[in-house]
Short mmCIF file of N, CA, C and O in Angstrom, two decimals:
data_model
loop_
_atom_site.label_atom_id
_atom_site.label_comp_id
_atom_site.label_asym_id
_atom_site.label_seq_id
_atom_site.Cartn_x
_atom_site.Cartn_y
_atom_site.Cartn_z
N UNK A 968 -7.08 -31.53 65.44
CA UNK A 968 -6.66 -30.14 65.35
C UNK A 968 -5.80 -29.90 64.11
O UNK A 968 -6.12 -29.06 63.27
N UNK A 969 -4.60 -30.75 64.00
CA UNK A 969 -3.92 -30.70 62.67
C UNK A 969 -5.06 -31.05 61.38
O UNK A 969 -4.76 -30.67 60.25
N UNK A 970 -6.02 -31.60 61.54
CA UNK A 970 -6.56 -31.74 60.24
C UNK A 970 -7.55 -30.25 59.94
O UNK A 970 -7.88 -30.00 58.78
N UNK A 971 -7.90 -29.46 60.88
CA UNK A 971 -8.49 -28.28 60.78
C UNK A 971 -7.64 -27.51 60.44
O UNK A 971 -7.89 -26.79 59.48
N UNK A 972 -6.30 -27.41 61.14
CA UNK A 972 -5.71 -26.34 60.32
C UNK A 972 -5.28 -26.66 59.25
O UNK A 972 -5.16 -25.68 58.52
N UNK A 973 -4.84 -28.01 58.58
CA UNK A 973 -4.35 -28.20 57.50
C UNK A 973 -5.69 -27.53 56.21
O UNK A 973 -5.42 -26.99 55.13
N UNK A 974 -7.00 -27.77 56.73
CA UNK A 974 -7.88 -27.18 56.01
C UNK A 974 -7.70 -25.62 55.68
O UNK A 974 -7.63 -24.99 54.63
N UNK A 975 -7.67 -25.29 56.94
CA UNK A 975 -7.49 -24.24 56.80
C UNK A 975 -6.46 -23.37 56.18
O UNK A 975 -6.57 -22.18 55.88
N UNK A 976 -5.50 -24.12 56.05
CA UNK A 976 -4.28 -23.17 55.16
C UNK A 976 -4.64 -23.98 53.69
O UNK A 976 -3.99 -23.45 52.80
N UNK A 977 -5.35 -24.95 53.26
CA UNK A 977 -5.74 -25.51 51.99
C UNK A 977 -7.04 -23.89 51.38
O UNK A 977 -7.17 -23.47 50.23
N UNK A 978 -7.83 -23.31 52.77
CA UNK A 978 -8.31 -22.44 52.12
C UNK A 978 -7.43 -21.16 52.03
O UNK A 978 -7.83 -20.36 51.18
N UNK A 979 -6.49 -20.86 52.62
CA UNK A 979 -6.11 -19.72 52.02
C UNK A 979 -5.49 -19.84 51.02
O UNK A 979 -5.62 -18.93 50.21
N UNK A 980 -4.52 -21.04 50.63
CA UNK A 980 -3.85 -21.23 49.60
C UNK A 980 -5.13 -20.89 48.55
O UNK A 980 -5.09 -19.83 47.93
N UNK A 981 -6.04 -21.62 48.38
CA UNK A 981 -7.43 -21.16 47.92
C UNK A 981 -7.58 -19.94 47.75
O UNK A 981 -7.82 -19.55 46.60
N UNK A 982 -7.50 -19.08 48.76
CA UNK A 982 -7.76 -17.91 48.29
C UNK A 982 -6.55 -16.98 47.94
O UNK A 982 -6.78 -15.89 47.41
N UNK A 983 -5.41 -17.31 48.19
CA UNK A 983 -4.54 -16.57 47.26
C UNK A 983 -4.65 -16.49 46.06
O UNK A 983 -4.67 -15.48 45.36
N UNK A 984 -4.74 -17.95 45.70
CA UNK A 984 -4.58 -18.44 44.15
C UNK A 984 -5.78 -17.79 43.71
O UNK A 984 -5.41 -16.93 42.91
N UNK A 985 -7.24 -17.75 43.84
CA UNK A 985 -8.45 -16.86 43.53
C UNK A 985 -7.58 -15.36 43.02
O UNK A 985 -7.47 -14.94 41.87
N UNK A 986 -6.98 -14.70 44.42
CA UNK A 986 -6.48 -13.11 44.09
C UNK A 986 -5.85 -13.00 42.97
O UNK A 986 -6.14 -12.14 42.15
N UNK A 987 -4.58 -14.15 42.73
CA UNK A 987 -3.50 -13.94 41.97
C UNK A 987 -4.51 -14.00 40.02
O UNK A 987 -4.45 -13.33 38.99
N UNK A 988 -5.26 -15.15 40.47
CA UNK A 988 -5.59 -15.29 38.73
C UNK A 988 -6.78 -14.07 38.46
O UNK A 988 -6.69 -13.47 37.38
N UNK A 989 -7.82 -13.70 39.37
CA UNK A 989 -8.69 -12.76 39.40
C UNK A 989 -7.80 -11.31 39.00
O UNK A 989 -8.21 -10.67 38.03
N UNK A 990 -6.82 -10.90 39.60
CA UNK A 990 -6.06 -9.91 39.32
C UNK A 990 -5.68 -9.88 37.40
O UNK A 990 -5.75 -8.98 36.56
N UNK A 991 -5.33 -11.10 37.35
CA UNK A 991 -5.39 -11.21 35.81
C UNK A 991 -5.93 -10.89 34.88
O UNK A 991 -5.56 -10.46 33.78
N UNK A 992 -6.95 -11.13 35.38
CA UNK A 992 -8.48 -10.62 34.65
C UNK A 992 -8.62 -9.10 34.85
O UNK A 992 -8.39 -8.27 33.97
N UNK A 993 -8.94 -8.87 35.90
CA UNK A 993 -9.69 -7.73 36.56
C UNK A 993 -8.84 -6.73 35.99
O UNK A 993 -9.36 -5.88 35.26
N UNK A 994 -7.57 -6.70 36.23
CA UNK A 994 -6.64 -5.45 35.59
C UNK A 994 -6.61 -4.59 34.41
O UNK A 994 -6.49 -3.38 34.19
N UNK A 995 -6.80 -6.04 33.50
CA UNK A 995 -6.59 -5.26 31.96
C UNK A 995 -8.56 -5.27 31.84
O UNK A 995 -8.97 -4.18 31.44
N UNK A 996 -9.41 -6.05 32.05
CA UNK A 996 -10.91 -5.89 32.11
C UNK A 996 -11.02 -4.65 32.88
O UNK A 996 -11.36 -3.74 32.13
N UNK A 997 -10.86 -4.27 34.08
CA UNK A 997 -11.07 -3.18 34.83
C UNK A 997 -10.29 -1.83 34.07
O UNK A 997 -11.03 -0.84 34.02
N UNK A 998 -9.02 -1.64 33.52
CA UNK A 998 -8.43 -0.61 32.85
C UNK A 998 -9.74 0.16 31.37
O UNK A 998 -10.11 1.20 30.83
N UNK A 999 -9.97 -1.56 31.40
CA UNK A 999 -10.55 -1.15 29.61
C UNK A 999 -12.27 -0.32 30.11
O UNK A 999 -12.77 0.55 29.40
N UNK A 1000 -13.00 -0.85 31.51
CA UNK A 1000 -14.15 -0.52 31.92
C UNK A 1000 -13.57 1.00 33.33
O UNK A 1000 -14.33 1.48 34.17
N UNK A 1001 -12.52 1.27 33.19
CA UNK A 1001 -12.85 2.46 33.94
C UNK A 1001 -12.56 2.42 35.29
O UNK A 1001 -12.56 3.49 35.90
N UNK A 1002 -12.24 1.06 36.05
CA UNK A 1002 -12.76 0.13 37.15
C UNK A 1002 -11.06 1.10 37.69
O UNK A 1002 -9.93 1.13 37.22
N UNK A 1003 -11.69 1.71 38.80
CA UNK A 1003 -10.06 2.55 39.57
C UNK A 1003 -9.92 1.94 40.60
O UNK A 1003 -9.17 2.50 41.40
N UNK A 1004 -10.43 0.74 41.01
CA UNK A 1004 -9.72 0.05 42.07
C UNK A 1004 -8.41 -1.07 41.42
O UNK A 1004 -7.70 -1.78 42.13
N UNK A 1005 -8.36 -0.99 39.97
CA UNK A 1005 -7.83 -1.82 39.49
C UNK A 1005 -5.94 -1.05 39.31
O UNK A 1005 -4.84 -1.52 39.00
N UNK A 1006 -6.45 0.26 39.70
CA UNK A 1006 -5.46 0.76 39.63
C UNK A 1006 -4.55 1.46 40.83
O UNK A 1006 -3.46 2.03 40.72
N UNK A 1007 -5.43 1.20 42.12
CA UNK A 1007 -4.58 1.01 43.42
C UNK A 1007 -3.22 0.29 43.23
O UNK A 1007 -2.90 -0.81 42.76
N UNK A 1008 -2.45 1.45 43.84
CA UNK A 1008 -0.98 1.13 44.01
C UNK A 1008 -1.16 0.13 44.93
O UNK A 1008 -0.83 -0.96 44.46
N UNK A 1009 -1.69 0.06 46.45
CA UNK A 1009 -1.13 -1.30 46.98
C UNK A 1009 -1.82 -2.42 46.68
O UNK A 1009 -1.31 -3.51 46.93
N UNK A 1010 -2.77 -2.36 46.26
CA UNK A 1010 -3.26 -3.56 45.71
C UNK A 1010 -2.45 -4.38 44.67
O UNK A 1010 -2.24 -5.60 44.64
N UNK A 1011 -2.09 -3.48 43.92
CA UNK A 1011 -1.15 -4.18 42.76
C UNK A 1011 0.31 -4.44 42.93
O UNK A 1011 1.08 -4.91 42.09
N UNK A 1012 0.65 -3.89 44.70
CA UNK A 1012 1.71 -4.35 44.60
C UNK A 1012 1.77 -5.39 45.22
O UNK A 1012 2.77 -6.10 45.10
N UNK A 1013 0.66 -5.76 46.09
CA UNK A 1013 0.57 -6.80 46.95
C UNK A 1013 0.35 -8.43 45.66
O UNK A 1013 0.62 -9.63 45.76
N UNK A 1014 -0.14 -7.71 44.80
CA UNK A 1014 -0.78 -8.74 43.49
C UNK A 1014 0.74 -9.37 43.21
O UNK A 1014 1.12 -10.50 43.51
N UNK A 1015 1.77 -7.99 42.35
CA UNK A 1015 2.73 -8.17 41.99
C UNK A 1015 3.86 -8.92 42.79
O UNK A 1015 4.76 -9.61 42.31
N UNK A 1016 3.59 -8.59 44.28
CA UNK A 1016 4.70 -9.40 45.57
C UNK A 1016 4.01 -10.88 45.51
O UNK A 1016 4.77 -11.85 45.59
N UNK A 1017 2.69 -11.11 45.39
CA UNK A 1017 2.02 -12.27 45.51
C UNK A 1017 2.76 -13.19 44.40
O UNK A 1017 3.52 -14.10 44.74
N UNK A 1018 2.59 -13.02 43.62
CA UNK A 1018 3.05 -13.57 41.95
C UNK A 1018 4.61 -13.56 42.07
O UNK A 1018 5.15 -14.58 41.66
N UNK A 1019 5.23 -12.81 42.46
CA UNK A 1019 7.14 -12.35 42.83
C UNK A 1019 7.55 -14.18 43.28
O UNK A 1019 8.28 -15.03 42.77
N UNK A 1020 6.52 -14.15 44.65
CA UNK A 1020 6.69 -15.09 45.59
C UNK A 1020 6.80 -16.75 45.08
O UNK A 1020 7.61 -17.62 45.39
N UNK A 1021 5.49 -16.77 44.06
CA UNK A 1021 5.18 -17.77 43.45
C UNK A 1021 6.76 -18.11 42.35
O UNK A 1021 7.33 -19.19 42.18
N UNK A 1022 7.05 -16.88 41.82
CA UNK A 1022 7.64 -17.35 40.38
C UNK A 1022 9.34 -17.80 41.09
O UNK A 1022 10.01 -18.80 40.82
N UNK A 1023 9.63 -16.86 41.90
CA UNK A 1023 11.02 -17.56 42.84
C UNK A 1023 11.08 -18.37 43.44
O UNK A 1023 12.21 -18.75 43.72
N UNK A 1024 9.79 -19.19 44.04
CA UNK A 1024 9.84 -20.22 44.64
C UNK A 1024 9.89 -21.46 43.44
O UNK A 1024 10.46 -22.55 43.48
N UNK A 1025 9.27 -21.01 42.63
CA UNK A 1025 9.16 -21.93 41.30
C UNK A 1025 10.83 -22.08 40.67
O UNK A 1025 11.54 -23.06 40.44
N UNK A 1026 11.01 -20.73 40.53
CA UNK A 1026 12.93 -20.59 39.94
C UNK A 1026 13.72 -21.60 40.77
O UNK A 1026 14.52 -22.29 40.13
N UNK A 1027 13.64 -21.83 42.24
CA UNK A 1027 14.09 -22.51 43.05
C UNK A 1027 13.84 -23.85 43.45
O UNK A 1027 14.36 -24.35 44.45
N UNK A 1028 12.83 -24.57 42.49
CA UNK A 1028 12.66 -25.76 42.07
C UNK A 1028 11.65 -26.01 43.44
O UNK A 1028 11.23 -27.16 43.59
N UNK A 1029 11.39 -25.31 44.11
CA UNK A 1029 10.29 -25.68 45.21
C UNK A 1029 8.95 -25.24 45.28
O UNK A 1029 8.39 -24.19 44.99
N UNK A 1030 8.49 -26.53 45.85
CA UNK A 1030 6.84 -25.69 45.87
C UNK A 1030 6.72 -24.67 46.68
O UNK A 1030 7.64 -24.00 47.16
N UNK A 1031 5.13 -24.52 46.89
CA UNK A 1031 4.49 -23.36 47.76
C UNK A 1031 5.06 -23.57 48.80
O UNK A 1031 5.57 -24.67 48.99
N UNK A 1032 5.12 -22.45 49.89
CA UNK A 1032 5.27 -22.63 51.63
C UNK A 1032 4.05 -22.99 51.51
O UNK A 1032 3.97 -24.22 51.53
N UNK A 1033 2.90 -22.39 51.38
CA UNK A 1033 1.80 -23.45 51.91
C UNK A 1033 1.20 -24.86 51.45
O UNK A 1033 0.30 -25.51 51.97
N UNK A 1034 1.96 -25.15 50.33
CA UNK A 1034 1.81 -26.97 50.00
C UNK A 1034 2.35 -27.71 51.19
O UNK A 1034 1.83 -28.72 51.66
N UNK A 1035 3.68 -27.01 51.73
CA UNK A 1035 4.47 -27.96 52.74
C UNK A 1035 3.93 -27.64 53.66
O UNK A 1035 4.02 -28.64 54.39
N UNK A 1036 3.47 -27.00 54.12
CA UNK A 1036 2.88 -26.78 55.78
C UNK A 1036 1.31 -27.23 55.79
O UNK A 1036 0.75 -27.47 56.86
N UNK A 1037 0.61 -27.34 54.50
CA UNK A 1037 -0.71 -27.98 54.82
C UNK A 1037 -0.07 -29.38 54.59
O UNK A 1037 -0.67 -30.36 55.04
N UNK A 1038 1.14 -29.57 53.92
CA UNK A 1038 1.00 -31.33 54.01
C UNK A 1038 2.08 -31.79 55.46
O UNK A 1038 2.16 -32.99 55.75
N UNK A 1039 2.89 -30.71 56.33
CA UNK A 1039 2.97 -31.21 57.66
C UNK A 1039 1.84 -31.11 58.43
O UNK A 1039 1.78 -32.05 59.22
N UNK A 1040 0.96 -30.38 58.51
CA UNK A 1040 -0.17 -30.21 59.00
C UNK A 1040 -0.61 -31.43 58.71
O UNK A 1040 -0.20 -32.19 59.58
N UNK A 1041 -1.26 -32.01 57.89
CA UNK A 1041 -2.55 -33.08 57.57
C UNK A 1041 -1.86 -34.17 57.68
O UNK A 1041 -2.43 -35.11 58.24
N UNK A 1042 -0.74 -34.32 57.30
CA UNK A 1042 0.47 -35.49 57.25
C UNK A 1042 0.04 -36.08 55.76
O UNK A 1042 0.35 -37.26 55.62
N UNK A 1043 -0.60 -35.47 54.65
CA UNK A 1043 -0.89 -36.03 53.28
C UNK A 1043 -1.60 -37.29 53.43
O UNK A 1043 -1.48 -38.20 52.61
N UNK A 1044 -2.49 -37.39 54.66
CA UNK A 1044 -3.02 -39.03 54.68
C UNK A 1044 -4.73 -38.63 53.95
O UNK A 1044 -5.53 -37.71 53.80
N UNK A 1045 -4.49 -40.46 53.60
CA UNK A 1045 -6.25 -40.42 53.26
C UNK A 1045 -7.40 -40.37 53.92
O UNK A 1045 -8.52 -40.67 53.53
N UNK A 1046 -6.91 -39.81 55.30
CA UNK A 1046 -8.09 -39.53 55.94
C UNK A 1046 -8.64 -38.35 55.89
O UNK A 1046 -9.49 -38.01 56.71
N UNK A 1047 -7.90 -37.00 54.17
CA UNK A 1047 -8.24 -36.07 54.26
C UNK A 1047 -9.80 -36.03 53.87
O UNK A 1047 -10.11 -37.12 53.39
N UNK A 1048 -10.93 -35.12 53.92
CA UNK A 1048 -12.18 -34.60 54.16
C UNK A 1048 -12.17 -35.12 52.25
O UNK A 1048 -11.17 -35.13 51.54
N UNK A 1049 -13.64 -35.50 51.80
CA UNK A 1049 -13.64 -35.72 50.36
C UNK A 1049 -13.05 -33.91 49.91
O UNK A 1049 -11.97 -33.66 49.37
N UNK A 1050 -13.92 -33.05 50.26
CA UNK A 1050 -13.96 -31.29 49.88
C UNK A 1050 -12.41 -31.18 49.73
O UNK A 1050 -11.91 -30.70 48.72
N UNK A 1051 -11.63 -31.66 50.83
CA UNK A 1051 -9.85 -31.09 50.85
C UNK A 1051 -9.51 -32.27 49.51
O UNK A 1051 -9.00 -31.61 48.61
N UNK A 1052 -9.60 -33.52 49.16
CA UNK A 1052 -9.02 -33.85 48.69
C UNK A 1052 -9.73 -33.44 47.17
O UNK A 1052 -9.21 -33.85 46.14
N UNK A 1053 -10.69 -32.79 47.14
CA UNK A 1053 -11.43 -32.72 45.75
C UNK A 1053 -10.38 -31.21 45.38
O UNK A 1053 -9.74 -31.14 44.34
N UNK A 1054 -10.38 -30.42 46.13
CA UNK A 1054 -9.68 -29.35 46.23
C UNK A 1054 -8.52 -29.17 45.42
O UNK A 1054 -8.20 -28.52 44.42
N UNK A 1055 -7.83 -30.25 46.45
CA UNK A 1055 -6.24 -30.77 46.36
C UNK A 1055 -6.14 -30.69 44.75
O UNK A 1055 -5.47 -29.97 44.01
N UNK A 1056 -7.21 -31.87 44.47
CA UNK A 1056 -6.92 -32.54 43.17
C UNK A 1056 -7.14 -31.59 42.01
O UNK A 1056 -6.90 -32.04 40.89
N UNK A 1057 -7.61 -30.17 42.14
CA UNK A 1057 -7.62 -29.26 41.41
C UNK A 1057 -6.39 -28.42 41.79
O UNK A 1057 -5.60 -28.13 40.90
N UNK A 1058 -6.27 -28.19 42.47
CA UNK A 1058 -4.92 -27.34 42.56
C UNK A 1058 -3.48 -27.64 42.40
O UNK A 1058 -2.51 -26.90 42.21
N UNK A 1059 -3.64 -29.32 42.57
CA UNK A 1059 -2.31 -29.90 42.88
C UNK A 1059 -2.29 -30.81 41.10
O UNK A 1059 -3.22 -31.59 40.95
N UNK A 1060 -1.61 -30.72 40.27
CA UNK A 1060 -1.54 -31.29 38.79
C UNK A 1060 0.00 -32.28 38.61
O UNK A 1060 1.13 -31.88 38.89
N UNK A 1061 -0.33 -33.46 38.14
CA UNK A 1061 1.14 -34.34 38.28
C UNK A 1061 2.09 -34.04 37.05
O UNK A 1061 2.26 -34.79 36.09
N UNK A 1062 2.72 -32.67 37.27
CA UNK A 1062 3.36 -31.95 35.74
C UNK A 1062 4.74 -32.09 36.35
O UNK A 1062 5.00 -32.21 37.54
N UNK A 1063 5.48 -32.05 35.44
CA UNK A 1063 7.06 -31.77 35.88
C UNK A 1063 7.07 -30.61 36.45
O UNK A 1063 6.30 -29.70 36.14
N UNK A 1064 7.79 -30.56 37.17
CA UNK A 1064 8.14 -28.92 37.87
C UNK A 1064 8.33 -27.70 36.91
O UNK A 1064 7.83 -26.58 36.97
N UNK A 1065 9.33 -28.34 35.85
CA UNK A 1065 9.70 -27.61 34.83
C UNK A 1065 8.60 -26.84 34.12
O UNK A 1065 8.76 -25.73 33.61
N UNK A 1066 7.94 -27.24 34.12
CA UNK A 1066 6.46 -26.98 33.30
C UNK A 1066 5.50 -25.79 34.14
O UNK A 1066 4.81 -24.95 33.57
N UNK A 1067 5.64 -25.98 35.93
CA UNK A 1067 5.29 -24.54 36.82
C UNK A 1067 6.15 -23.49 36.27
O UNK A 1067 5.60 -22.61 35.61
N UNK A 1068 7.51 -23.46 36.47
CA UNK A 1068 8.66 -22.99 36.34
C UNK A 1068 7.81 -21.95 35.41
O UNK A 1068 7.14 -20.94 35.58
N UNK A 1069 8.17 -22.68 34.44
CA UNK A 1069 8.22 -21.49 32.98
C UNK A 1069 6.44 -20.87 33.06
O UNK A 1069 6.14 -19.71 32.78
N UNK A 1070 5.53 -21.82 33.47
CA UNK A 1070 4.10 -21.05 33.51
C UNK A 1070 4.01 -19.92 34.83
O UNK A 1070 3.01 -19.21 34.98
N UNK A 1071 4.76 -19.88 35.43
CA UNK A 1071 4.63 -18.83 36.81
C UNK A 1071 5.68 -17.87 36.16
O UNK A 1071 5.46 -16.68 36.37
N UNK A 1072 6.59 -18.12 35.56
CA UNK A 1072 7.83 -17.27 35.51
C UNK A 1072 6.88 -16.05 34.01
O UNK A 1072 7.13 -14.85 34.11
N UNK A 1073 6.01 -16.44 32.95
CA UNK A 1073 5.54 -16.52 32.34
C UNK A 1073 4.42 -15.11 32.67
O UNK A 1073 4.30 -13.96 32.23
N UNK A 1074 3.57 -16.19 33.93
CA UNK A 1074 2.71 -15.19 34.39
C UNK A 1074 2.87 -14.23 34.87
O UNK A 1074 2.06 -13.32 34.67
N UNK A 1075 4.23 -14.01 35.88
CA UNK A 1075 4.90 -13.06 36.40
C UNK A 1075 5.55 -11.84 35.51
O UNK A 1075 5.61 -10.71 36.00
N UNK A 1076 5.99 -12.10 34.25
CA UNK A 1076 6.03 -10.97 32.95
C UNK A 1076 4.73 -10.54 32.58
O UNK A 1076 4.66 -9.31 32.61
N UNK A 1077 3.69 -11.07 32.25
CA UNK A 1077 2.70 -10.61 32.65
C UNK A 1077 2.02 -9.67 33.13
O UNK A 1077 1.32 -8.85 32.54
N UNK A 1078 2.33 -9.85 34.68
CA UNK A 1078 2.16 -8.93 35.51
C UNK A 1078 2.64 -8.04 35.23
O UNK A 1078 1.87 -7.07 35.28
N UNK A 1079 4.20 -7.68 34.73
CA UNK A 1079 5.06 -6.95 34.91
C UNK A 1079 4.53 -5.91 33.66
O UNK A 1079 4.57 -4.68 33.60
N UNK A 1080 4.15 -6.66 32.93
CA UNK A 1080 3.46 -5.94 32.05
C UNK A 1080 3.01 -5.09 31.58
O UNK A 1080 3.28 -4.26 30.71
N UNK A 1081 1.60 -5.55 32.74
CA UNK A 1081 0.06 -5.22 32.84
C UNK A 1081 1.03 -3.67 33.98
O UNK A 1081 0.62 -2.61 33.52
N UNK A 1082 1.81 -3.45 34.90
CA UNK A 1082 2.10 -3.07 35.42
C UNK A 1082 2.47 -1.44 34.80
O UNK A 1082 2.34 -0.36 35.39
N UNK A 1083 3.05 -1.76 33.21
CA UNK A 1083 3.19 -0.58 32.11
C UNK A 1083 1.99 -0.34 31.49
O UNK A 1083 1.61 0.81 31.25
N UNK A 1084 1.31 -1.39 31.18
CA UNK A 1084 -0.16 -1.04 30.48
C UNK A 1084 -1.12 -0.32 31.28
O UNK A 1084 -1.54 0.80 30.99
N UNK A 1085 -1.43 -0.95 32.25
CA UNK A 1085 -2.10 -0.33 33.34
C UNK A 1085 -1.31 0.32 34.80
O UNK A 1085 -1.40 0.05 35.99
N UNK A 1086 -0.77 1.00 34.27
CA UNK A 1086 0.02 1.52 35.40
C UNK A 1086 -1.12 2.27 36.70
O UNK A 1086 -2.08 3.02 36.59
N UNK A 1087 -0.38 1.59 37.98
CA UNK A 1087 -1.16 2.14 38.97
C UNK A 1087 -1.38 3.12 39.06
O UNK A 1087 -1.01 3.53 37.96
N UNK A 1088 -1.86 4.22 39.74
CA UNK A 1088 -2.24 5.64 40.71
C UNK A 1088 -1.93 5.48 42.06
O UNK A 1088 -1.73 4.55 42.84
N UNK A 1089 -1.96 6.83 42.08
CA UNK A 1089 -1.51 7.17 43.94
C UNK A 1089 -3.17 7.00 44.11
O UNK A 1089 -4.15 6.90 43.37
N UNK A 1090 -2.91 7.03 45.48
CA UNK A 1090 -4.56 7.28 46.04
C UNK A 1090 -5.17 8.36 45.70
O UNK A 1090 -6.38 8.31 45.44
N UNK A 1091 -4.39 9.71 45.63
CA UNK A 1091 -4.70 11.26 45.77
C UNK A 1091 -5.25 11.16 44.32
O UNK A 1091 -6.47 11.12 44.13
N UNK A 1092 -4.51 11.12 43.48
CA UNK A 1092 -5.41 10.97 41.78
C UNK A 1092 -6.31 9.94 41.58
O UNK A 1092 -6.44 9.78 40.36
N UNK A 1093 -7.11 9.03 42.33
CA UNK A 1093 -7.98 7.64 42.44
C UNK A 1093 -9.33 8.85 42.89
O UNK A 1093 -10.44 8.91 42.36
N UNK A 1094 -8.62 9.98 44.35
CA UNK A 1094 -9.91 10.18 44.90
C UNK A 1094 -10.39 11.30 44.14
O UNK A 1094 -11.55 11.67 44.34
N UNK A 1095 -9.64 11.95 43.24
CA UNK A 1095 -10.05 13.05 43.11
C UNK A 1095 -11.01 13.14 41.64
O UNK A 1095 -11.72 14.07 41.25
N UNK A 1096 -10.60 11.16 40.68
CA UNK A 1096 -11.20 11.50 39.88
C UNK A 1096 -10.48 11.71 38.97
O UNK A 1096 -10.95 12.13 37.91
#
């Protein structure tokens, strides 16, 4: 059971990380093509809280909540699935911390950015066009 859910929070971590770097793209690509979902207020704030989360946990010298709870979950043994540990081994990089730090803190201006460049819309100006 612990090794299913440990999978299982290995895929959402998965799919956060998909939202957070896709948003990257999609924002200033979607601004330049017209794309008005790129400019949903909660989407981008959920993007912007997503990325918030990452860069303070990073400021605070700690990893993800979900690194530590898929590795109490699985217990980090080698009896993880080849797929989780092929996973792992892409997501997980043997860098100094220091080196997340400044690349999340980095990406997070970024955002903050893209936030003036592409500034969101209410819904009411999205539907009307």
């Amino acid at each position: 059971m612990n090794a299913l859910a440990g999978q299982l929070v290995l895929a959402l971590h998965v799919a956060v990380i998909g939202f957070n770097v896709a948003g990257l793209i999609a924002i200033p690509l979607g601004a330049r093509r017209g794309w008005r979902i790129v400019r949903l207020r909660w989407l981008r704030l959920v993007h912007l809280g997503s990325l918030a989360v990452v860069a303070v946990q990073a400021v605070f010298g700690r990893a993800c909540f979900l690194t530590f709870w898929q590795d109490d979950l699985t217990e980090s043994g080698r009896t993880d699935p080849l797929i989780m540990r092929w996973v792992n081994s892409l997501l997980y990089w043997p860098l100094p911390m220091w080196v997340f730090t400044a690349l999340y803190l980095a990406v997070f201006v970024y955002v903050l950015a893209l936030w003036r460049w592409v500034p969101p819309s209410s819904g009411r100006r999205l539907a009307r066009g």
